[in-house]
Amino acid sequence: MIEEKAAPKTQAPAGGIRLPTLALLILPLALLAAAIALFLDTGGGLTLREPAPVESLTVERTFLERGRIEVVVRNGSPEAVEISQVVINEAVWPFHVTPAPAIPRLGKATVHLDYPWVEGETYTIRLFSSNGIPFEVTIPAAFTTPQPTRRTFVGFALIGLYVGVIPIALGLAWFPALRQLGRRWMVVLMALTVGLLVYLGIDTLSEALEKAAEIAGPLQGVGLVGIGAVATFLLLDAIGQRQTSTGRDAASRRLEIAYLIALGIGLHNLGEGLAIGAAYSVGELALGSFLVVGFMIQNITEGLGIIAPVLRDRPSLKHLAIMGLLGGAPAIIGAWIGGFTPSPVLAVLFFAIGTGAIAEVTYEIARLIRHDTAREPMPVSVFSGVLAGMLLLWVTGLLIK
């Protein structure tokens, strides 16, 4: 009996895609490109004309130096926008634009004005496009923008130190006393940490969305918030899952969660530093000082949240010091960025990353609480702790908002 051999199957090259498959993947894209070209050429069959061009300029920052004002703008229009006239407090003023008066879509430009401004005065600057459309920015109190000198670097670093490092270090100093508490109080403190983080996460997300409304429309600020938050959550979760799969003991896992809490709080404090640095950079000294004092009072509770997962363990002073710096030092970096190169886009990304980090850490602590209360549920203790944590930050937030 003669056996028939099966015909060999056609296989794709190792690590590649067969040409017919590739052609089928490309064909819809080619047809889509042809349809778009046809629409742009024919206008979809309509003969309507746009009554006025759609133009949008977003002012990203102002820079003041003695006898000089600079306004940095970004074009969020579908087409290029050309700045043809500048009016300062109802007076037409000469100007020049770099790199060019015509700003391409999503491009940035700087409007330079040689203007003898007076410190403390309010100035309204209107930029007119070649189509006569005005874009306005107000300088509430003229103030020399801080320059990146050694003195200002040290000054903003000290602000970040006061806002982030010192209060968190003082919060960590509660560690010896809190270790004396019983198991139920340990659960309450863990739940308190969840409450703190939930409130911080909501506040950070609110700040991210507020900043997203300030950037150019085509940059899709809300989308940036979503990308930053989700990507950070998934990245930290993947790192946590990988660490868990290595078979680390419970104490090491709790220490890792404490580090994650410090990281999430640090990213939040990066945003706080941005806000403070930006306030000082435009001369709002009273607001800046108010924010520093308010955040100092609020951030001492963040130190408490960092140490809550490891109260039953004996982490070394080295670990506590690193966690304190991880949670507080980003405020220094934020103050530098906000003070010298404030950027709405960076602010959105930083707040979004902070939101994602805080959400992931909250999830990890909730899992830890669930594990610790598996044998003896403590719903009232958990409820009380979460509510107390949220109320604590709400009350301290009254000193800031």
Tab-separated table of C-alpha atoms in Angstrom:
chain	number	residue	atom	x	y	z
A	1	MET	CA	0.000	0.000	0.000
A	2	ILE	CA	1.418	3.297	-1.081
A	3	GLU	CA	1.019	6.141	1.410
A	4	GLU	CA	0.258	9.541	0.034
A	5	LYS	CA	2.461	12.269	1.359
A	6	ALA	CA	0.720	15.455	2.483
A	7	ALA	CA	1.663	18.525	0.545
A	8	PRO	CA	4.016	20.725	2.539
A	9	LYS	CA	2.386	23.785	4.027
A	10	THR	CA	3.550	27.183	2.927
A	11	GLN	CA	5.152	28.872	5.881
A	12	ALA	CA	6.070	32.469	6.414
A	13	PRO	CA	9.747	33.250	6.740
A	14	ALA	CA	10.948	33.078	10.320
A	15	GLY	CA	10.327	36.396	12.036
A	16	GLY	CA	8.679	37.894	8.952
A	17	ILE	CA	5.381	38.315	7.082
A	18	ARG	CA	4.584	36.753	3.712
A	19	LEU	CA	4.278	39.179	0.809
A	20	PRO	CA	0.572	38.455	0.127
A	21	THR	CA	-0.229	39.131	3.788
A	22	LEU	CA	1.809	42.324	3.718
A	23	ALA	CA	-0.036	43.478	0.588
A	24	LEU	CA	-3.395	42.835	2.242
A	25	LEU	CA	-2.295	44.889	5.259
A	26	ILE	CA	-1.152	47.823	3.108
A	27	LEU	CA	-4.115	47.851	0.677
A	28	PRO	CA	-6.680	49.497	3.077
A	29	LEU	CA	-4.149	52.190	3.992
A	30	ALA	CA	-3.442	52.944	0.334
A	31	LEU	CA	-7.160	53.182	-0.419
A	32	LEU	CA	-7.649	55.454	2.598
A	33	ALA	CA	-4.871	57.761	1.350
A	34	ALA	CA	-6.544	57.897	-2.074
A	35	ALA	CA	-9.923	58.750	-0.505
A	36	ILE	CA	-8.362	61.554	1.560
A	37	ALA	CA	-6.613	62.981	-1.523
A	38	LEU	CA	-9.909	62.909	-3.436
A	39	PHE	CA	-11.742	64.697	-0.631
A	40	LEU	CA	-9.097	67.422	-0.326
A	41	ASP	CA	-9.129	67.944	-4.085
A	42	THR	CA	-12.915	68.126	-4.501
A	43	GLY	CA	-14.005	69.416	-1.084
A	44	GLY	CA	-16.427	66.540	-0.761
A	45	GLY	CA	-18.684	68.014	-3.422
A	46	LEU	CA	-19.395	71.214	-1.419
A	47	THR	CA	-18.551	74.656	-2.788
A	48	LEU	CA	-18.756	76.524	0.528
A	49	ARG	CA	-16.040	78.963	1.550
A	50	GLU	CA	-14.817	79.495	5.089
A	51	PRO	CA	-15.991	82.986	6.243
A	52	ALA	CA	-12.966	83.519	8.465
A	53	PRO	CA	-9.790	81.552	9.172
A	54	VAL	CA	-9.658	79.464	12.330
A	55	GLU	CA	-6.686	80.724	14.322
A	56	SER	CA	-5.479	79.872	17.803
A	57	LEU	CA	-2.383	80.995	19.684
A	58	THR	CA	-1.632	79.719	23.183
A	59	VAL	CA	0.649	81.796	25.413
A	60	GLU	CA	2.959	79.334	27.187
A	61	ARG	CA	5.031	81.778	29.223
A	62	THR	CA	6.181	85.377	29.587
A	63	PHE	CA	9.746	86.458	30.317
A	64	LEU	CA	10.628	89.894	31.739
A	65	GLU	CA	14.034	91.485	31.900
A	66	ARG	CA	14.863	95.124	32.527
A	67	GLY	CA	13.507	97.037	29.507
A	68	ARG	CA	12.446	93.848	27.693
A	69	ILE	CA	9.428	91.529	27.525
A	70	GLU	CA	9.282	88.179	25.760
A	71	VAL	CA	6.083	86.213	25.097
A	72	VAL	CA	6.364	82.550	24.095
A	73	VAL	CA	3.401	81.316	22.038
A	74	ARG	CA	2.391	78.072	20.335
A	75	ASN	CA	0.207	77.850	17.232
A	76	GLY	CA	-2.715	75.470	17.703
A	77	SER	CA	-4.404	76.439	14.420
A	78	PRO	CA	-4.920	74.179	11.399
A	79	GLU	CA	-2.661	76.465	9.373
A	80	ALA	CA	0.232	78.863	9.945
A	81	VAL	CA	-0.456	82.096	11.847
A	82	GLU	CA	1.468	85.308	11.214
A	83	ILE	CA	1.764	87.948	13.951
A	84	SER	CA	1.395	91.379	12.358
A	85	GLN	CA	0.865	93.781	15.290
A	86	VAL	CA	1.371	93.984	19.052
A	87	VAL	CA	-0.493	96.337	21.411
A	88	ILE	CA	0.618	96.919	25.013
A	89	ASN	CA	-1.894	98.731	27.228
A	90	GLU	CA	-3.634	100.267	24.189
A	91	ALA	CA	-0.342	101.419	22.614
A	92	VAL	CA	0.920	99.871	19.376
A	93	TRP	CA	4.492	98.728	19.995
A	94	PRO	CA	7.339	97.593	17.694
A	95	PHE	CA	8.341	93.944	17.965
A	96	HIS	CA	10.147	91.095	16.267
A	97	VAL	CA	9.438	87.379	16.305
A	98	THR	CA	11.884	84.502	16.351
A	99	PRO	CA	12.318	82.270	14.485
A	100	ALA	CA	9.836	84.009	12.104
A	101	PRO	CA	6.576	86.026	12.237
A	102	ALA	CA	4.758	83.165	10.451
A	103	ILE	CA	4.332	80.373	13.003
A	104	PRO	CA	3.638	76.904	11.535
A	105	ARG	CA	1.020	74.565	12.972
A	106	LEU	CA	2.077	73.410	16.482
A	107	GLY	CA	5.181	75.558	16.149
A	108	LYS	CA	6.564	77.787	18.923
A	109	ALA	CA	7.756	81.354	18.581
A	110	THR	CA	8.986	84.124	20.851
A	111	VAL	CA	7.698	87.678	20.524
A	112	HIS	CA	10.392	90.159	21.604
A	113	LEU	CA	9.397	93.619	22.873
A	114	ASP	CA	11.784	96.369	23.943
A	115	TYR	CA	9.454	97.956	26.484
A	116	PRO	CA	10.293	100.119	29.573
A	117	TRP	CA	7.999	98.279	32.000
A	118	VAL	CA	7.692	99.332	35.636
A	119	GLU	CA	7.933	96.772	38.418
A	120	GLY	CA	4.605	95.973	40.038
A	121	GLU	CA	2.498	97.427	37.218
A	122	THR	CA	-0.117	95.426	35.311
A	123	TYR	CA	0.285	95.022	31.547
A	124	THR	CA	-2.097	93.640	28.943
A	125	ILE	CA	-0.458	92.499	25.716
A	126	ARG	CA	-2.531	91.808	22.606
A	127	LEU	CA	-1.025	89.958	19.674
A	128	PHE	CA	-2.861	90.488	16.368
A	129	SER	CA	-2.604	88.020	13.515
A	130	SER	CA	-2.442	89.107	9.883
A	131	ASN	CA	-6.202	88.478	9.750
A	132	GLY	CA	-6.837	90.904	12.636
A	133	ILE	CA	-7.636	88.225	15.227
A	134	PRO	CA	-6.402	89.260	18.728
A	135	PHE	CA	-4.746	87.007	21.330
A	136	GLU	CA	-4.361	88.467	24.806
A	137	VAL	CA	-2.071	87.828	27.758
A	138	THR	CA	-2.063	89.764	31.038
A	139	ILE	CA	0.943	90.271	33.293
A	140	PRO	CA	-0.673	90.959	36.701
A	141	ALA	CA	2.469	92.399	38.316
A	142	ALA	CA	5.606	93.058	36.291
A	143	PHE	CA	8.584	91.325	37.873
A	144	THR	CA	12.060	90.394	36.640
A	145	THR	CA	11.954	86.709	35.724
A	146	PRO	CA	14.516	84.740	37.779
A	147	GLN	CA	17.621	83.798	35.820
A	148	PRO	CA	19.357	80.403	36.241
A	149	THR	CA	22.228	81.669	38.361
A	150	ARG	CA	23.941	79.914	41.240
A	151	ARG	CA	22.028	82.019	43.760
A	152	THR	CA	18.603	81.322	42.243
A	153	PHE	CA	19.383	77.616	41.870
A	154	VAL	CA	20.182	77.465	45.575
A	155	GLY	CA	17.095	79.546	46.406
A	156	PHE	CA	14.691	77.274	44.525
A	157	ALA	CA	16.459	74.215	45.967
A	158	LEU	CA	15.826	75.549	49.476
A	159	ILE	CA	12.150	76.080	48.610
A	160	GLY	CA	11.913	72.456	47.478
A	161	LEU	CA	13.717	71.392	50.640
A	162	TYR	CA	11.200	73.222	52.817
A	163	VAL	CA	8.228	71.898	50.835
A	164	GLY	CA	9.248	68.277	50.337
A	165	VAL	CA	12.243	66.949	52.227
A	166	ILE	CA	11.815	68.547	55.661
A	167	PRO	CA	8.114	67.785	56.280
A	168	ILE	CA	8.414	64.204	54.992
A	169	ALA	CA	11.491	63.633	57.182
A	170	LEU	CA	9.513	64.901	60.179
A	171	GLY	CA	6.694	62.523	59.262
A	172	LEU	CA	9.152	59.623	59.160
A	173	ALA	CA	10.263	60.586	62.662
A	174	TRP	CA	6.949	59.165	63.952
A	175	PHE	CA	8.252	55.674	63.153
A	176	PRO	CA	9.501	54.674	66.670
A	177	ALA	CA	6.268	55.775	68.363
A	178	LEU	CA	3.951	54.142	65.823
A	179	ARG	CA	5.758	50.813	66.184
A	180	GLN	CA	4.375	50.556	69.721
A	181	LEU	CA	0.769	50.402	68.492
A	182	GLY	CA	-1.247	47.170	68.292
A	183	ARG	CA	-2.340	45.211	65.223
A	184	ARG	CA	-5.686	46.967	64.879
A	185	TRP	CA	-3.988	50.351	64.891
A	186	MET	CA	-1.565	49.085	62.257
A	187	VAL	CA	-4.550	48.312	60.018
A	188	VAL	CA	-6.017	51.753	60.728
A	189	LEU	CA	-2.722	53.401	59.727
A	190	MET	CA	-2.566	51.378	56.517
A	191	ALA	CA	-6.137	52.435	55.741
A	192	LEU	CA	-5.182	56.030	56.620
A	193	THR	CA	-2.425	55.767	54.013
A	194	VAL	CA	-4.989	54.640	51.433
A	195	GLY	CA	-7.128	57.657	52.310
A	196	LEU	CA	-4.151	59.988	51.950
A	197	LEU	CA	-3.214	58.515	48.588
A	198	VAL	CA	-6.783	58.525	47.247
A	199	TYR	CA	-7.087	62.217	48.095
A	200	LEU	CA	-3.659	62.979	46.608
A	201	GLY	CA	-4.592	61.059	43.468
A	202	ILE	CA	-7.831	62.997	43.020
A	203	ASP	CA	-6.015	66.282	43.633
A	204	THR	CA	-3.222	65.378	41.198
A	205	LEU	CA	-5.705	64.344	38.502
A	206	SER	CA	-7.585	67.623	39.002
A	207	GLU	CA	-4.335	69.574	38.593
A	208	ALA	CA	-3.475	67.567	35.459
A	209	LEU	CA	-6.842	68.309	33.847
A	210	GLU	CA	-6.595	71.977	34.816
A	211	LYS	CA	-3.167	72.236	33.180
A	212	ALA	CA	-4.417	70.265	30.161
A	213	ALA	CA	-6.969	73.021	29.479
A	214	GLU	CA	-4.117	75.545	29.178
A	215	ILE	CA	-2.161	73.875	26.367
A	216	ALA	CA	-2.822	74.096	22.629
A	217	GLY	CA	-5.906	72.161	21.534
A	218	PRO	CA	-4.205	69.882	18.970
A	219	LEU	CA	-1.864	68.580	21.688
A	220	GLN	CA	-4.965	66.986	23.287
A	221	GLY	CA	-4.157	67.641	26.918
A	222	VAL	CA	-6.758	65.216	28.263
A	223	GLY	CA	-5.275	62.503	26.056
A	224	LEU	CA	-1.806	63.246	27.452
A	225	VAL	CA	-3.222	62.886	30.951
A	226	GLY	CA	-4.667	59.497	30.054
A	227	ILE	CA	-1.470	58.277	28.399
A	228	GLY	CA	0.760	59.380	31.285
A	229	ALA	CA	-1.502	58.004	34.013
A	230	VAL	CA	-2.283	54.630	32.388
A	231	ALA	CA	1.284	54.012	31.195
A	232	THR	CA	2.691	54.757	34.656
A	233	PHE	CA	0.119	52.529	36.384
A	234	LEU	CA	0.813	49.588	34.064
A	235	LEU	CA	4.592	50.036	34.235
A	236	LEU	CA	4.665	50.064	38.037
A	237	ASP	CA	2.236	47.140	38.154
A	238	ALA	CA	4.470	45.149	35.793
A	239	ILE	CA	7.502	45.900	37.969
A	240	GLY	CA	5.573	44.844	41.069
A	241	GLN	CA	4.382	41.600	39.454
A	242	ARG	CA	7.923	40.776	38.386
A	243	GLN	CA	9.241	41.357	41.894
A	244	THR	CA	6.484	39.160	43.348
A	245	SER	CA	7.284	36.315	40.945
A	246	THR	CA	10.865	36.176	42.264
A	247	GLY	CA	9.544	34.731	45.530
A	248	ARG	CA	10.482	37.561	47.884
A	249	ASP	CA	9.333	37.287	51.494
A	250	ALA	CA	6.519	39.357	53.015
A	251	ALA	CA	8.846	41.840	54.731
A	252	SER	CA	10.661	42.580	51.455
A	253	ARG	CA	7.315	43.055	49.729
A	254	ARG	CA	6.170	45.529	52.397
A	255	LEU	CA	9.444	47.453	52.037
A	256	GLU	CA	8.938	47.556	48.281
A	257	ILE	CA	5.441	48.974	48.748
A	258	ALA	CA	6.845	51.660	51.054
A	259	TYR	CA	9.293	52.609	48.301
A	260	LEU	CA	6.446	52.730	45.774
A	261	ILE	CA	4.492	55.011	48.113
A	262	ALA	CA	7.523	57.283	48.374
A	263	LEU	CA	7.817	57.306	44.571
A	264	GLY	CA	4.147	58.174	44.073
A	265	ILE	CA	4.314	60.936	46.667
A	266	GLY	CA	7.547	62.189	45.109
A	267	LEU	CA	5.907	62.527	41.697
A	268	HIS	CA	3.046	64.412	43.346
A	269	ASN	CA	5.531	66.724	45.080
A	270	LEU	CA	7.230	67.314	41.731
A	271	GLY	CA	3.982	68.937	40.626
A	272	GLU	CA	3.804	70.967	43.823
A	273	GLY	CA	7.322	72.252	43.167
A	274	LEU	CA	6.281	73.238	39.635
A	275	ALA	CA	3.369	75.287	40.982
A	276	ILE	CA	5.524	77.067	43.556
A	277	GLY	CA	8.383	77.752	41.135
A	278	ALA	CA	5.962	79.129	38.541
A	279	ALA	CA	4.384	81.428	41.142
A	280	TYR	CA	7.780	82.855	42.121
A	281	SER	CA	8.866	83.188	38.470
A	282	VAL	CA	6.028	85.619	37.659
A	283	GLY	CA	6.452	87.678	40.824
A	284	GLU	CA	3.585	86.247	42.874
A	285	LEU	CA	5.756	86.106	45.990
A	286	ALA	CA	2.889	86.165	48.480
A	287	LEU	CA	1.196	83.254	46.712
A	288	GLY	CA	4.487	81.343	46.557
A	289	SER	CA	5.111	81.766	50.290
A	290	PHE	CA	1.516	80.796	51.040
A	291	LEU	CA	1.916	77.611	48.995
A	292	VAL	CA	5.192	76.722	50.726
A	293	VAL	CA	3.676	76.963	54.224
A	294	GLY	CA	0.516	75.114	53.185
A	295	PHE	CA	2.369	72.268	51.503
A	296	MET	CA	4.730	71.928	54.476
A	297	ILE	CA	1.761	71.344	56.782
A	298	GLN	CA	0.167	68.923	54.325
A	299	ASN	CA	3.322	66.966	53.489
A	300	ILE	CA	4.167	65.933	57.037
A	301	THR	CA	1.252	63.496	56.746
A	302	GLU	CA	2.867	62.014	53.622
A	303	GLY	CA	5.806	60.821	55.718
A	304	LEU	CA	3.309	58.935	57.831
A	305	GLY	CA	1.924	57.256	54.717
A	306	ILE	CA	5.392	56.131	53.604
A	307	ILE	CA	6.245	54.285	56.833
A	308	ALA	CA	2.814	52.703	57.429
A	309	PRO	CA	3.518	49.463	55.479
A	310	VAL	CA	6.797	48.736	57.339
A	311	LEU	CA	5.769	49.519	60.918
A	312	ARG	CA	5.908	45.833	61.854
A	313	ASP	CA	9.413	45.500	60.379
A	314	ARG	CA	12.775	47.050	61.185
A	315	PRO	CA	13.945	48.932	58.075
A	316	SER	CA	17.387	50.474	58.393
A	317	LEU	CA	17.977	54.197	58.692
A	318	LYS	CA	19.444	54.017	55.189
A	319	HIS	CA	16.120	52.789	53.787
A	320	LEU	CA	14.186	55.457	55.672
A	321	ALA	CA	16.557	58.179	54.440
A	322	ILE	CA	16.287	57.023	50.810
A	323	MET	CA	12.483	56.875	51.031
A	324	GLY	CA	12.419	60.362	52.535
A	325	LEU	CA	14.526	61.743	49.680
A	326	LEU	CA	12.507	59.834	47.074
A	327	GLY	CA	9.309	61.383	48.404
A	328	GLY	CA	10.593	64.905	49.072
A	329	ALA	CA	13.513	65.719	46.747
A	330	PRO	CA	11.383	65.862	43.540
A	331	ALA	CA	9.907	69.091	44.914
A	332	ILE	CA	13.348	70.640	44.364
A	333	ILE	CA	13.417	69.524	40.719
A	334	GLY	CA	9.875	70.810	40.261
A	335	ALA	CA	10.803	74.201	41.728
A	336	TRP	CA	13.749	74.476	39.308
A	337	ILE	CA	11.606	73.618	36.282
A	338	GLY	CA	8.721	75.867	37.336
A	339	GLY	CA	11.038	78.738	38.205
A	340	PHE	CA	13.286	78.712	35.130
A	341	THR	CA	11.486	76.960	32.254
A	342	PRO	CA	7.770	76.649	33.039
A	343	SER	CA	6.069	74.472	30.425
A	344	PRO	CA	2.337	73.647	30.429
A	345	VAL	CA	2.990	70.422	28.485
A	346	LEU	CA	5.598	69.199	30.991
A	347	ALA	CA	3.278	70.122	33.848
A	348	VAL	CA	0.496	68.007	32.324
A	349	LEU	CA	2.824	65.029	31.881
A	350	PHE	CA	4.270	65.268	35.386
A	351	PHE	CA	0.847	65.487	37.030
A	352	ALA	CA	-0.409	62.614	34.845
A	353	ILE	CA	2.545	60.415	35.805
A	354	GLY	CA	1.936	61.282	39.453
A	355	THR	CA	-1.728	60.294	39.086
A	356	GLY	CA	-0.849	56.895	37.639
A	357	ALA	CA	1.818	56.220	40.271
A	358	ILE	CA	-0.482	57.117	43.158
A	359	ALA	CA	-3.291	54.960	41.736
A	360	GLU	CA	-1.016	51.917	41.432
A	361	VAL	CA	0.405	52.346	44.926
A	362	THR	CA	-3.110	52.703	46.354
A	363	TYR	CA	-4.045	49.451	44.639
A	364	GLU	CA	-1.013	47.667	46.130
A	365	ILE	CA	-1.767	48.874	49.669
A	366	ALA	CA	-5.419	47.867	49.336
A	367	ARG	CA	-4.253	44.359	48.422
A	368	LEU	CA	-1.941	44.347	51.445
A	369	ILE	CA	-4.776	45.401	53.778
A	370	ARG	CA	-7.021	42.707	52.345
A	371	HIS	CA	-4.319	40.099	52.981
A	372	ASP	CA	-3.726	41.303	56.557
A	373	THR	CA	-7.441	41.267	57.417
A	374	ALA	CA	-8.257	37.940	55.734
A	375	ARG	CA	-8.459	36.055	59.056
A	376	GLU	CA	-9.987	38.845	61.105
A	377	PRO	CA	-11.968	41.346	59.018
A	378	MET	CA	-11.913	44.905	60.350
A	379	PRO	CA	-14.317	46.838	58.115
A	380	VAL	CA	-14.921	49.627	60.659
A	381	SER	CA	-11.174	50.104	61.197
A	382	VAL	CA	-10.555	50.258	57.440
A	383	PHE	CA	-13.444	52.661	56.895
A	384	SER	CA	-12.293	54.911	59.743
A	385	GLY	CA	-8.709	54.983	58.490
A	386	VAL	CA	-9.584	55.779	54.873
A	387	LEU	CA	-12.030	58.499	55.869
A	388	ALA	CA	-9.577	60.000	58.382
A	389	GLY	CA	-6.811	60.114	55.743
A	390	MET	CA	-8.990	61.898	53.211
A	391	LEU	CA	-10.344	64.343	55.792
A	392	LEU	CA	-6.827	65.052	57.055
A	393	LEU	CA	-5.651	66.209	53.631
A	394	TRP	CA	-8.893	68.063	53.012
A	395	VAL	CA	-8.435	70.070	56.221
A	396	THR	CA	-4.766	70.831	55.502
A	397	GLY	CA	-5.757	71.713	51.937
A	398	LEU	CA	-7.850	74.566	53.341
A	399	LEU	CA	-4.528	76.308	53.996
A	400	ILE	CA	-3.515	76.021	50.315
A	401	LYS	CA	-6.504	76.260	48.000
